[in-house]
Amino acid sequence: MSETPQLGQVGPAFPETQSLTENQPSPPVKQPKKKEAKPASLWRDAWYDLRRRPMFIFSLVLIAILLVMSFWPSLFTSINPFDAKTCELSTARQGPSAGHIFGRDNLGCDVYAKTIYGAKNSIIIGVATTVITALVGGLLGLLAGTRGGWTDVLTSRVTEVFFAIPSILGALLITATFRDAGIGIWIVVIALSVLAWPMTFRIMRAAVITARSQDFVLAAKALGAGQARIMFRHLLPNALAPVIVVATINLGGFIAAEAALSFLGVGVQSPDISWGLMIADARNRFLEAPLPLVFPALFLSITVLAFIMLGDAVRDALDPKLR
Amino acid sequence: MSKTSPHALPAEGGLGNEPLLAVDDLHVEFATRAGLVRAVNGVSYSLQAGETLAVLGESGSGKSVTAQAIMGILDMPPARIPKGEVRFNGTDLLRLSEEARTQVRGQRIAMIFQDALSALNPVFTVGWQISEMFRVHRGMGKRDAVKKAVELMDRVRIPGAKQRVNDYPHQFSGGMRQRIMIAMAIALDPEVLIADEPTTALDVTVQAQVMELLAELQRESNMGMILITHDLGVVADVADKIAVMYGGRIVENASVHDIYKAPAHPYTKGLLESIPRVDLKGQDLYAIKGLPPNLLDMPTGCAFHPRCPYRQDNCVTDSPPLYEISGTRNSACHYWREVLDGDQG
């Protein structure tokens, strides 16, 4: 559309409309449009709302820092913890010093560098698991909610089976069984995804069922929309909000779960680095040297918090009733 | 109308006296937990091109269900059509495959709904939604489709169509939203437009405008229109003939003129008498006694007998057939003569 502002035309200048008494074309109603040139929608409104939330900005900044940390850790530290020469056993559990601000761990390695490098695995596991669960659970939920009938019954029963598995136990079982498969941290991603997709499924399914009963779906059908079009153009966009919200909140949970699995010895394996692994290594000498445990734990908490805060802010912004 | 539709089915232009759309002895029932609900029990009506049929009745009379059966948008199950035909240009729509019916919907028969706010998708702009009709069914490019959408918005007289094409449904007033819904429905020049209580959710001044618009669009394109309503006031100006429904049946069929002059069914009579009138200001408004029938447990005989001032003993036992009063007029009342003459039983 031509963006040239034909201001003269916007008002009552339409010859055909003089007989109309509806309030819409009258000039006063135009006011909000002048201020905000862009039209409003659920997503645009949400974005508009989010930009004004300190919690959202704060969590976004934190996440941005964490992302940079994961992919360019050398920007934050000159020490490469994967290089064994940087560790000195004789300086094990030394307190903070000039070159090693977080001190050294049980093997005399730099805690700060390890913490920085540990971000990568946490972020990859968190993001990958979220994406996989959102795709698998979301698509199946969309299908089950749209089609109903036996598709719904079958998929819903399958998710119930997964719900019955205690998650830590299930993840332990999967990771312990396939730890020799040689796929590194991806075994953690798979284990968490297998156990977590039913939650996304349920949320998507419920949202789709709610959307399905609305008039615009019937109207779309009455105007000749096919099933695929109804599914992806009418149901999906209207059911996406709760899934996105839960996905962001879950992301924090997955990072914490990775730490738990690594702590239990079935997650990320040494010599790879992860916060959970660092916590596990440091716990035996915690009273002597608390710092090698405290710093990765602190980073872990901040990361989880950042994603949960993001999810919270997105949830509030997408729910008009909370505005 | 000489449209060249790319879709061969059903055949254009009726044969002989075949009406554009004919509903014949349609039955629709719903399997519910409480039992079988017979929402439509043998409804028949017909529609010619350029004609407006008003289907009148209260909530639960089956008028909307009949329309949804014509469109094929009933959820089946729980709905079921055990009997009946819906002939469109001579082809029984109920026998077509789902794909063939999708081709009919929107392109040949379109429908508009009561509440246009909930009938429009809240997350897309109105321009997107109108132009989608052209993109999907006519294979138009995005730019052309939007241009057509603006033309349509002009045609349904939305002021500033060009500026408003990128607005979202909730940014429009009720009347404007209904116009957008109408624009979508007429986008592909359907032969039949079904309007399911198109003005019920609007305030009175806007109602008149929307009805006027519908009547005008119909004149321009010679569409057949089925106007479903419970508002007799809306009907008088635009309809050619009226089918009054009660308890899933048609109880009276007549031209608008005849029905307003002298109703031939006690239910129609009750409806007409319950219209508020300025000259009877201060008096109690007439109301039909009793409640609409419970579809799970229909009264025996004539469904209207518990509420009927003309009731005789046989009304309780014998279900009245649709008596023919004249060539264009029917009434499902044993005592239609008395009702027509106006002497209360």
XYZ file of C-alpha atoms in Angstrom:
668
model
C 0.000 0.000 0.000
C 1.135 3.525 -0.644
C 2.397 4.940 2.573
C 1.909 8.513 1.463
C -0.205 10.080 4.162
C -3.281 11.376 2.394
C -4.414 13.146 5.474
C -7.045 15.138 3.716
C -8.753 11.930 2.744
C -8.775 10.171 6.049
C -11.507 12.236 7.568
C -15.043 12.817 6.359
C -14.027 13.538 2.774
C -15.738 10.491 1.344
C -18.775 11.482 -0.667
C -20.357 8.062 -0.311
C -20.178 7.993 3.428
C -22.173 11.022 4.358
C -25.214 8.943 5.091
C -23.297 6.660 7.404
C -23.643 7.360 11.049
C -21.195 4.824 12.361
C -18.580 6.145 14.651
C -15.575 4.627 12.943
C -14.933 7.109 10.163
C -15.405 10.152 12.385
C -12.186 12.080 13.021
C -11.886 11.653 16.823
C -11.419 7.917 16.514
C -8.422 8.466 14.292
C -6.408 9.777 17.215
C -4.639 6.604 18.285
C -3.624 5.962 14.693
C -1.783 9.227 14.374
C 0.474 8.377 17.266
C 1.123 4.792 16.235
C 1.480 4.560 12.497
C 1.704 0.779 12.607
C -1.514 -1.160 13.054
C -2.029 -3.173 16.182
C -2.134 -6.917 16.454
C -1.640 -9.425 19.200
C 2.076 -9.688 18.410
C 2.703 -6.058 17.693
C 0.853 -5.045 20.834
C 2.867 -7.571 22.769
C 6.118 -6.215 21.381
C 5.010 -2.672 22.144
C 4.199 -3.759 25.656
C 7.413 -5.743 26.109
C 9.673 -2.871 25.146
C 8.363 -1.016 28.152
C 9.017 -3.752 30.665
C 12.277 -3.435 32.606
C 12.145 -7.134 33.425
C 12.062 -7.983 29.727
C 14.916 -5.632 28.838
C 16.974 -6.897 31.744
C 16.482 -10.561 30.878
C 17.159 -9.859 27.206
C 20.457 -8.140 28.038
C 21.453 -11.053 30.276
C 20.603 -13.571 27.575
C 22.516 -11.573 24.983
C 25.597 -11.576 27.199
C 25.228 -15.316 27.780
C 24.920 -15.961 24.053
C 28.070 -13.981 23.292
C 29.768 -15.844 26.116
C 28.788 -19.208 24.632
C 29.992 -18.580 21.132
C 32.942 -16.261 21.668
C 34.233 -17.202 25.127
C 37.685 -15.913 24.253
C 36.276 -12.386 24.383
C 35.845 -12.820 28.117
C 38.998 -14.716 29.042
C 42.432 -15.277 27.578
C 42.772 -18.655 29.278
C 41.623 -21.702 27.358
C 40.503 -24.237 29.968
C 40.714 -27.070 27.421
C 44.446 -26.532 27.301
C 45.875 -28.717 30.080
C 48.889 -26.435 30.393
C 46.731 -23.753 31.960
C 46.087 -26.039 34.950
C 48.651 -26.421 37.665
C 47.987 -29.107 40.213
C 50.238 -27.387 42.735
C 47.902 -24.395 42.837
C 44.729 -26.461 43.351
C 41.946 -24.690 45.277
C 43.904 -21.473 45.439
C 41.803 -18.428 46.242
C 41.273 -15.514 43.855
C 44.409 -13.878 42.586
C 45.364 -11.347 39.954
C 45.191 -13.603 36.895
C 42.524 -15.895 38.319
C 39.748 -13.802 39.775
C 37.534 -16.762 40.745
C 40.464 -18.783 42.014
C 41.403 -22.310 40.959
C 39.606 -25.640 41.219
C 40.611 -29.103 42.458
C 42.938 -29.630 39.504
C 44.373 -26.144 39.637
C 42.433 -24.931 36.614
C 41.061 -21.413 36.336
C 37.460 -21.331 37.608
C 36.563 -18.132 35.773
C 37.657 -19.473 32.380
C 35.870 -22.765 32.964
C 32.686 -20.985 33.998
C 32.773 -18.854 30.851
C 33.413 -21.844 28.608
C 30.731 -23.842 30.443
C 27.993 -21.480 29.234
C 28.101 -22.948 25.741
C 26.893 -26.417 26.673
C 24.185 -25.090 28.939
C 22.841 -22.750 26.274
C 23.023 -25.315 23.473
C 21.233 -27.923 25.550
C 18.603 -25.446 26.715
C 17.882 -23.968 23.293
C 18.056 -27.230 21.345
C 15.763 -29.039 23.752
C 13.299 -26.165 23.655
C 13.263 -26.083 19.862
C 12.836 -29.847 19.562
C 10.057 -30.068 22.154
C 8.272 -27.056 20.652
C 8.407 -28.540 17.159
C 7.502 -32.106 18.041
C 5.001 -31.337 20.782
C 3.628 -28.336 18.934
C 3.037 -30.097 15.621
C 1.529 -33.177 17.212
C -0.613 -31.001 19.460
C -1.790 -29.008 16.446
C -2.659 -32.190 14.615
C -4.424 -33.772 17.579
C -6.345 -30.606 18.375
C -7.400 -30.024 14.777
C -8.331 -33.525 13.787
C -9.753 -34.742 17.073
C -11.188 -38.240 16.977
C -8.827 -41.179 17.051
C -5.750 -39.078 16.187
C -6.349 -37.154 19.367
C -7.084 -40.221 21.461
C -3.971 -42.022 20.263
C -1.529 -39.131 20.732
C -3.034 -38.155 24.067
C -2.647 -41.678 25.442
C 0.968 -41.772 24.259
C 1.730 -38.528 26.083
C 0.177 -39.938 29.226
C 2.652 -42.794 29.105
C 5.475 -40.264 29.011
C 3.940 -38.254 31.807
C 4.010 -41.335 33.992
C 7.827 -41.530 33.805
C 9.538 -39.591 36.623
C 11.641 -37.137 34.636
C 14.984 -37.356 36.429
C 14.776 -41.133 36.566
C 13.831 -41.311 32.903
C 16.614 -38.964 31.862
C 19.094 -40.933 33.987
C 18.017 -44.131 32.299
C 18.311 -42.760 28.770
C 21.622 -40.994 29.265
C 23.145 -43.895 31.184
C 22.074 -46.364 28.494
C 23.388 -44.347 25.574
C 26.383 -42.651 27.143
C 28.721 -44.609 24.889
C 26.872 -43.697 21.701
C 29.462 -41.013 21.047
C 27.104 -38.138 20.514
C 28.374 -36.069 23.425
C 26.004 -33.521 24.861
C 23.297 -34.400 22.345
C 22.377 -37.416 24.412
C 21.277 -34.950 27.092
C 19.229 -33.028 24.526
C 17.559 -36.219 23.358
C 16.831 -37.444 26.871
C 15.297 -34.140 27.909
C 13.318 -33.802 24.669
C 11.868 -37.283 24.924
C 10.599 -36.523 28.394
C 9.478 -32.943 27.886
C 7.609 -32.867 24.554
C 4.306 -34.100 26.044
C 4.003 -30.875 27.999
C 4.218 -28.729 24.854
C 1.854 -31.154 23.177
C -0.788 -30.700 25.838
C -0.594 -26.941 25.817
C -0.785 -26.738 22.027
C -3.628 -29.221 21.882
C -5.656 -27.324 24.471
C -5.038 -23.998 22.750
C -6.018 -25.414 19.363
C -9.208 -26.909 20.748
C -10.118 -23.527 22.204
C -9.392 -21.804 18.896
C -11.234 -24.444 16.914
C -14.546 -23.696 18.554
C -14.364 -20.037 17.603
C -16.525 -18.567 14.890
C -13.735 -17.481 12.598
C -12.786 -21.086 11.991
C -16.343 -21.903 10.980
C -16.459 -18.745 8.884
C -13.209 -19.650 7.147
C -14.634 -23.059 6.386
C -17.842 -21.503 5.093
C -15.782 -19.370 2.738
C -13.987 -22.331 1.265
C -10.806 -22.784 3.310
C -9.411 -26.313 3.226
C -8.250 -28.255 6.243
C -4.550 -27.436 5.890
C -5.318 -23.749 5.517
C -7.544 -23.766 8.568
C -4.861 -25.569 10.529
C -1.920 -23.333 9.678
C -3.588 -19.989 9.003
C -6.383 -19.935 11.506
C -5.636 -22.348 14.323
C -1.849 -22.199 14.633
C -1.410 -18.417 14.854
C -4.162 -18.222 17.427
C -2.794 -21.041 19.545
C 0.889 -20.148 19.431
C 1.036 -17.659 22.300
C 0.780 -20.087 25.229
C 3.272 -22.462 23.602
C 5.859 -19.722 23.189
C 5.397 -18.693 26.773
C 5.844 -22.179 28.169
C 8.786 -22.808 25.863
C 10.687 -19.810 27.192
C 9.982 -20.801 30.766
C 10.971 -24.409 30.078
C 14.256 -23.302 28.560
C 15.476 -22.306 31.995
C 14.276 -25.612 33.353
C 16.205 -27.575 30.727
C 19.422 -25.779 31.598
C 18.872 -26.664 35.243
C 18.094 -30.258 34.272
C 21.350 -30.473 32.309
C 23.199 -29.336 35.408
C 21.400 -31.963 37.454
C 22.256 -34.734 35.004
C 25.881 -33.640 34.750
C 26.033 -33.462 38.523
C 24.776 -37.037 38.670
C 27.491 -38.015 36.231
C 25.390 -38.928 33.214
C 25.195 -35.568 31.477
C 28.131 -33.719 29.991
C 31.309 -35.764 30.462
C 34.762 -34.568 31.378
C 36.935 -33.198 29.737
C 34.022 -31.267 28.261
C 32.909 -28.446 30.511
C 29.525 -27.666 31.936
C 28.295 -25.879 35.006
C 26.681 -28.999 36.391
C 29.924 -30.909 35.972
C 31.890 -28.138 37.697
C 29.476 -28.168 40.619
C 29.784 -31.930 40.873
C 33.586 -31.762 40.848
C 33.747 -29.024 43.456
C 31.250 -30.413 45.926
C 33.636 -32.759 47.790
C 35.920 -29.935 48.818
C 33.182 -27.337 49.201
C 34.054 -26.430 52.815
C 37.711 -25.960 52.011
C 37.210 -24.135 48.731
C 33.657 -22.911 48.156
C 34.392 -20.682 45.174
C 34.764 -23.386 42.465
C 31.202 -24.395 43.318
C 29.720 -20.977 43.990
C 30.629 -19.352 40.672
C 29.219 -21.934 38.267
C 26.167 -22.226 40.527
C 25.725 -18.460 40.413
C 25.985 -18.376 36.611
C 23.556 -21.257 36.362
C 21.036 -19.493 38.585
C 21.342 -16.241 36.679
C 20.879 -18.005 33.330
C 17.835 -19.949 34.479
C 16.423 -16.810 36.032
C 16.974 -14.802 32.839
C 15.002 -17.266 30.731
C 12.223 -17.639 33.269
C 11.951 -13.856 33.515
C 11.782 -13.646 29.742
C 9.015 -16.224 29.664
C 7.142 -14.415 32.391
C 7.347 -11.106 30.560
C 6.235 -12.694 27.299
C 3.332 -14.369 29.041
C 2.167 -11.120 30.571
C 2.514 -9.288 27.274
C 0.587 -11.901 25.310
C -2.263 -12.027 27.771
C -4.357 -8.914 27.226
C -6.193 -9.469 30.473
C -3.008 -8.948 32.477
C -2.219 -5.609 30.878
C -25.324 -13.935 -14.781
C -22.781 -15.363 -17.108
C -19.892 -16.300 -14.932
C -17.187 -18.521 -16.253
C -16.368 -20.600 -13.267
C -13.320 -22.808 -13.589
C -15.103 -25.431 -11.578
C -17.355 -27.669 -13.529
C -19.551 -28.657 -10.700
C -22.424 -28.328 -10.260
C -23.782 -27.348 -13.660
C -24.464 -23.675 -14.186
C -27.953 -22.456 -14.857
C -30.741 -24.654 -13.639
C -32.643 -26.921 -15.953
C -36.251 -26.050 -16.547
C -37.939 -25.066 -13.340
C -35.197 -26.288 -11.044
C -34.587 -23.545 -8.503
C -31.094 -22.244 -7.806
C -31.096 -23.853 -4.393
C -33.607 -26.329 -3.063
C -33.662 -27.904 0.364
C -35.827 -30.981 0.276
C -37.080 -32.858 3.331
C -33.852 -32.186 5.233
C -33.341 -33.925 8.561
C -30.445 -33.145 10.865
C -29.887 -34.784 14.210
C -27.212 -34.542 16.852
C -26.063 -37.441 18.973
C -25.589 -35.992 22.431
C -25.049 -37.535 25.817
C -28.609 -36.709 26.770
C -29.980 -38.411 23.692
C -30.714 -37.807 20.049
C -31.558 -34.187 19.319
C -33.617 -33.815 16.159
C -32.743 -30.260 15.291
C -34.195 -30.251 11.786
C -37.183 -32.409 10.918
C -38.016 -32.377 7.263
C -37.353 -28.828 6.187
C -37.955 -27.888 2.566
C -37.492 -24.548 0.929
C -36.276 -23.213 -2.366
C -34.563 -20.152 -3.666
C -34.367 -18.588 -7.114
C -31.609 -16.332 -8.383
C -32.149 -12.763 -7.267
C -34.648 -13.826 -4.665
C -34.461 -13.292 -0.909
C -35.853 -15.908 1.385
C -36.139 -14.996 5.031
C -35.976 -17.915 7.430
C -37.599 -16.841 10.625
C -37.619 -18.537 13.955
C -36.476 -18.402 17.552
C -33.278 -19.859 18.951
C -33.282 -23.610 18.605
C -35.807 -23.682 15.800
C -33.218 -25.222 13.499
C -32.794 -22.293 11.146
C -29.038 -21.990 11.583
C -28.508 -25.734 11.552
C -30.313 -25.931 8.220
C -28.007 -23.243 6.854
C -24.925 -25.015 8.165
C -26.131 -28.234 6.578
C -26.435 -26.415 3.249
C -22.895 -25.117 3.660
C -21.621 -28.471 4.857
C -19.925 -26.954 7.889
C -21.670 -29.015 10.529
C -19.355 -31.103 12.666
C -20.249 -34.647 11.694
C -20.236 -36.331 14.164
C -22.004 -35.315 16.394
C -24.316 -34.083 13.630
C -25.870 -36.483 11.168
C -28.069 -36.003 8.137
C -30.196 -39.155 7.955
C -32.440 -37.890 5.215
C -32.917 -35.109 2.743
C -31.381 -33.324 -0.204
C -29.780 -29.970 -0.773
C -29.898 -29.373 -4.506
C -27.795 -26.592 -5.898
C -28.415 -26.081 -9.609
C -29.851 -29.557 -9.599
C -26.882 -31.286 -7.918
C -27.350 -32.788 -4.479
C -24.590 -31.190 -2.402
C -24.934 -33.792 0.319
C -23.691 -36.452 -2.075
C -20.581 -34.559 -3.141
C -17.124 -35.373 -1.848
C -15.575 -33.080 0.724
C -13.206 -31.654 -1.905
C -16.063 -30.865 -4.247
C -17.943 -29.186 -1.432
C -14.929 -27.065 -0.551
C -15.035 -25.840 -4.150
C -18.665 -24.835 -3.709
C -18.127 -23.035 -0.418
C -17.131 -19.448 -0.788
C -17.134 -19.586 -4.585
C -20.719 -20.622 -5.299
C -22.419 -20.416 -1.914
C -21.066 -18.109 0.758
C -22.146 -17.383 4.281
C -21.888 -14.513 6.728
C -22.271 -14.810 10.457
C -23.903 -13.025 13.294
C -20.901 -11.736 15.187
C -18.363 -10.435 12.726
C -15.754 -9.820 15.416
C -15.488 -13.468 16.279
C -15.965 -14.488 12.653
C -12.803 -12.676 11.578
C -9.394 -14.040 12.449
C -7.987 -11.701 15.101
C -4.333 -12.076 14.145
C -4.507 -11.045 10.488
C -5.345 -7.699 8.919
C -8.686 -7.388 7.171
C -6.874 -6.756 3.903
C -4.999 -10.008 4.299
C -8.197 -11.867 5.041
C -10.147 -10.468 2.118
C -7.269 -10.843 -0.315
C -6.795 -14.428 0.835
C -10.022 -15.250 -0.989
C -8.430 -14.167 -4.261
C -5.064 -15.693 -3.563
C -6.439 -19.092 -2.638
C -9.327 -19.432 -5.041
C -8.214 -17.281 -7.954
C -4.478 -17.771 -7.717
C -3.815 -14.042 -7.723
C -0.540 -12.483 -6.717
C -0.355 -10.675 -3.425
C -0.349 -7.187 -4.877
C -3.317 -7.764 -7.183
C -5.247 -9.509 -4.443
C -4.790 -6.594 -2.069
C -5.891 -4.219 -4.807
C -9.036 -6.298 -5.233
C -9.524 -6.274 -1.466
C -9.483 -2.487 -1.434
C -11.991 -2.436 -4.302
C -14.241 -4.745 -2.339
C -13.934 -2.659 0.796
C -14.992 0.329 -1.292
C -17.865 -1.670 -2.666
C -19.178 -2.477 0.801
C -18.614 1.210 1.559
C -15.924 1.122 4.164
C -14.694 4.697 4.360
C -11.001 5.115 3.673
C -10.609 1.560 2.440
C -7.109 2.243 1.189
C -5.964 3.491 4.569
C -7.729 0.815 6.530
C -6.785 -2.244 4.547
C -3.920 -2.985 6.925
C -5.988 -2.625 10.073
C -6.994 -5.528 12.272
C -10.594 -6.613 12.873
C -10.725 -5.269 16.429
C -9.924 -1.785 15.164
C -13.223 -1.603 13.302
C -16.678 -0.870 14.648
C -19.304 -3.595 14.628
C -21.006 -2.391 11.475
C -17.711 -2.035 9.628
C -16.655 -5.521 10.660
C -19.876 -6.935 9.287
C -19.155 -5.083 6.040
C -15.754 -6.741 5.915
C -17.365 -10.117 6.474
C -19.777 -9.314 3.633
C -16.870 -8.254 1.436
C -15.217 -11.621 2.011
C -18.441 -13.451 1.308
C -19.135 -11.686 -1.989
C -15.493 -11.683 -3.083
C -15.880 -14.594 -5.465
C -19.344 -13.629 -6.761
C -21.274 -16.459 -5.161
C -24.670 -17.372 -6.550
C -26.145 -17.835 -3.104
C -25.420 -15.825 -0.005
C -26.584 -17.149 3.336
C -26.725 -14.470 6.005
C -27.092 -15.959 9.480
C -28.516 -13.175 11.633
C -26.226 -10.618 10.015
C -27.555 -7.691 12.004
C -28.367 -9.184 15.387
C -25.128 -8.017 16.988
C -25.442 -4.484 15.612
C -27.304 -1.476 16.888
C -30.462 -0.417 15.140
C -29.185 2.380 12.899
C -26.318 0.233 11.704
C -28.662 -2.708 11.156
C -30.588 -0.757 8.554
C -27.410 0.218 6.726
C -26.119 -3.330 6.609
C -29.452 -4.648 5.373
C -29.529 -1.941 2.744
C -26.046 -2.878 1.641
C -26.965 -6.552 1.389
C -30.076 -5.761 -0.639
C -28.084 -3.542 -2.943
C -25.306 -6.055 -3.509
C -27.935 -8.645 -4.231
C -29.594 -6.461 -6.855
C -26.262 -5.783 -8.523
C -25.238 -9.409 -8.809
C -28.594 -11.200 -8.870
C -27.557 -13.482 -6.018
C -30.072 -15.608 -4.230
C -30.051 -14.739 -0.553
C -31.168 -16.677 2.483
C -31.621 -14.338 5.379
C -31.791 -16.089 8.718
C -33.212 -13.943 11.444
C -35.518 -13.759 14.406
C -36.311 -10.148 13.766
C -39.498 -9.594 11.789
C -38.708 -5.926 11.435
C -35.575 -6.690 9.442
C -37.448 -9.015 7.127
C -40.218 -6.767 5.839
C -38.081 -4.541 3.650
C -35.750 -6.978 2.007
C -37.336 -10.408 1.805
C -39.476 -11.724 -1.046
C -40.749 -14.721 0.831
C -40.637 -16.049 4.331
C -40.262 -19.490 5.845
C -41.187 -19.582 9.508
C -39.530 -22.360 11.492
C -40.573 -23.836 14.799
C -39.136 -26.880 16.526
C -37.088 -27.946 13.508
C -39.977 -27.703 11.046
C -41.288 -25.125 8.685
C -44.664 -24.063 10.017
C -45.481 -21.425 7.459
C -44.293 -20.570 3.992
C -45.530 -17.441 2.312
C -44.699 -14.277 0.470
C -43.831 -11.335 2.677
C -46.961 -9.520 1.645
C -49.268 -12.389 2.578
C -47.671 -13.033 5.917
C -47.815 -9.450 7.093
C -51.360 -9.123 5.845
C -52.690 -12.233 7.535
C -50.596 -14.968 9.065
C -51.863 -18.506 8.589
C -50.125 -20.142 11.547
C -50.689 -19.245 15.197
C -46.944 -19.075 15.809
C -46.428 -16.535 13.011
C -49.377 -14.623 14.337
C -47.844 -14.577 17.804
C -44.540 -13.350 16.397
C -46.208 -10.528 14.515
C -48.222 -9.502 17.525
C -45.161 -9.386 19.732
C -43.478 -6.687 17.646
C -43.434 -3.507 19.737
C -45.579 -0.861 18.119
C -45.544 2.864 18.658
C -49.328 3.169 18.467
C -49.735 0.702 21.313
C -47.419 2.563 23.637
C -48.071 1.955 27.303
C -49.844 -1.344 26.804
C -48.346 -4.659 27.769
C -46.268 -6.176 25.011
C -47.762 -9.368 23.686
C -45.651 -12.446 24.319
C -46.214 -15.989 23.141
C -46.984 -17.973 26.264
C -44.788 -20.838 27.340
C -41.291 -21.826 26.314
C -39.728 -23.076 23.091
C -39.922 -26.842 22.820
C -37.247 -29.073 24.284
C -35.635 -30.706 21.294
C -34.864 -33.808 23.331
C -38.486 -34.223 24.271
C -40.697 -32.759 21.568
C -44.399 -32.375 22.294
C -46.592 -34.953 20.608
C -48.671 -33.968 17.633
C -48.113 -30.364 16.659
C -44.946 -29.094 18.373
C -46.600 -25.759 19.008
C -49.711 -27.115 20.711
C -48.685 -26.409 24.329
C -48.448 -22.714 23.500
C -51.227 -22.428 20.958
C -54.391 -20.401 21.558
C -56.123 -22.275 18.697
C -55.433 -25.717 20.142
C -58.019 -28.454 19.685
C -57.841 -32.013 20.922
C -56.407 -33.450 17.734
C -53.431 -31.056 17.854
C -52.053 -33.086 20.753
C -52.088 -36.304 18.777
C -51.880 -35.484 15.068
C -48.851 -33.778 13.656
C -50.204 -31.385 11.025
C -48.893 -31.727 7.483
C -47.890 -28.644 5.569
C -51.322 -27.686 4.216
C -51.332 -25.922 0.900
C -53.256 -22.693 1.137
C -52.359 -21.346 -2.270
C -49.678 -22.048 -4.842
C -47.065 -20.122 -2.886
C -48.363 -20.542 0.583
C -48.349 -23.334 3.172
C -49.194 -23.640 6.820
C -48.609 -26.516 9.194
C -51.695 -25.894 11.248
C -54.896 -27.935 11.286
C -56.863 -24.759 11.835
C -55.146 -22.407 9.436
C -58.509 -21.203 8.179
C -59.450 -19.970 11.642
C -56.050 -18.372 12.100
C -56.290 -16.677 8.730
C -59.753 -15.362 9.529
C -58.522 -14.177 12.858
C -61.141 -15.662 15.148
C -59.545 -17.033 18.238
C -60.606 -20.619 19.008
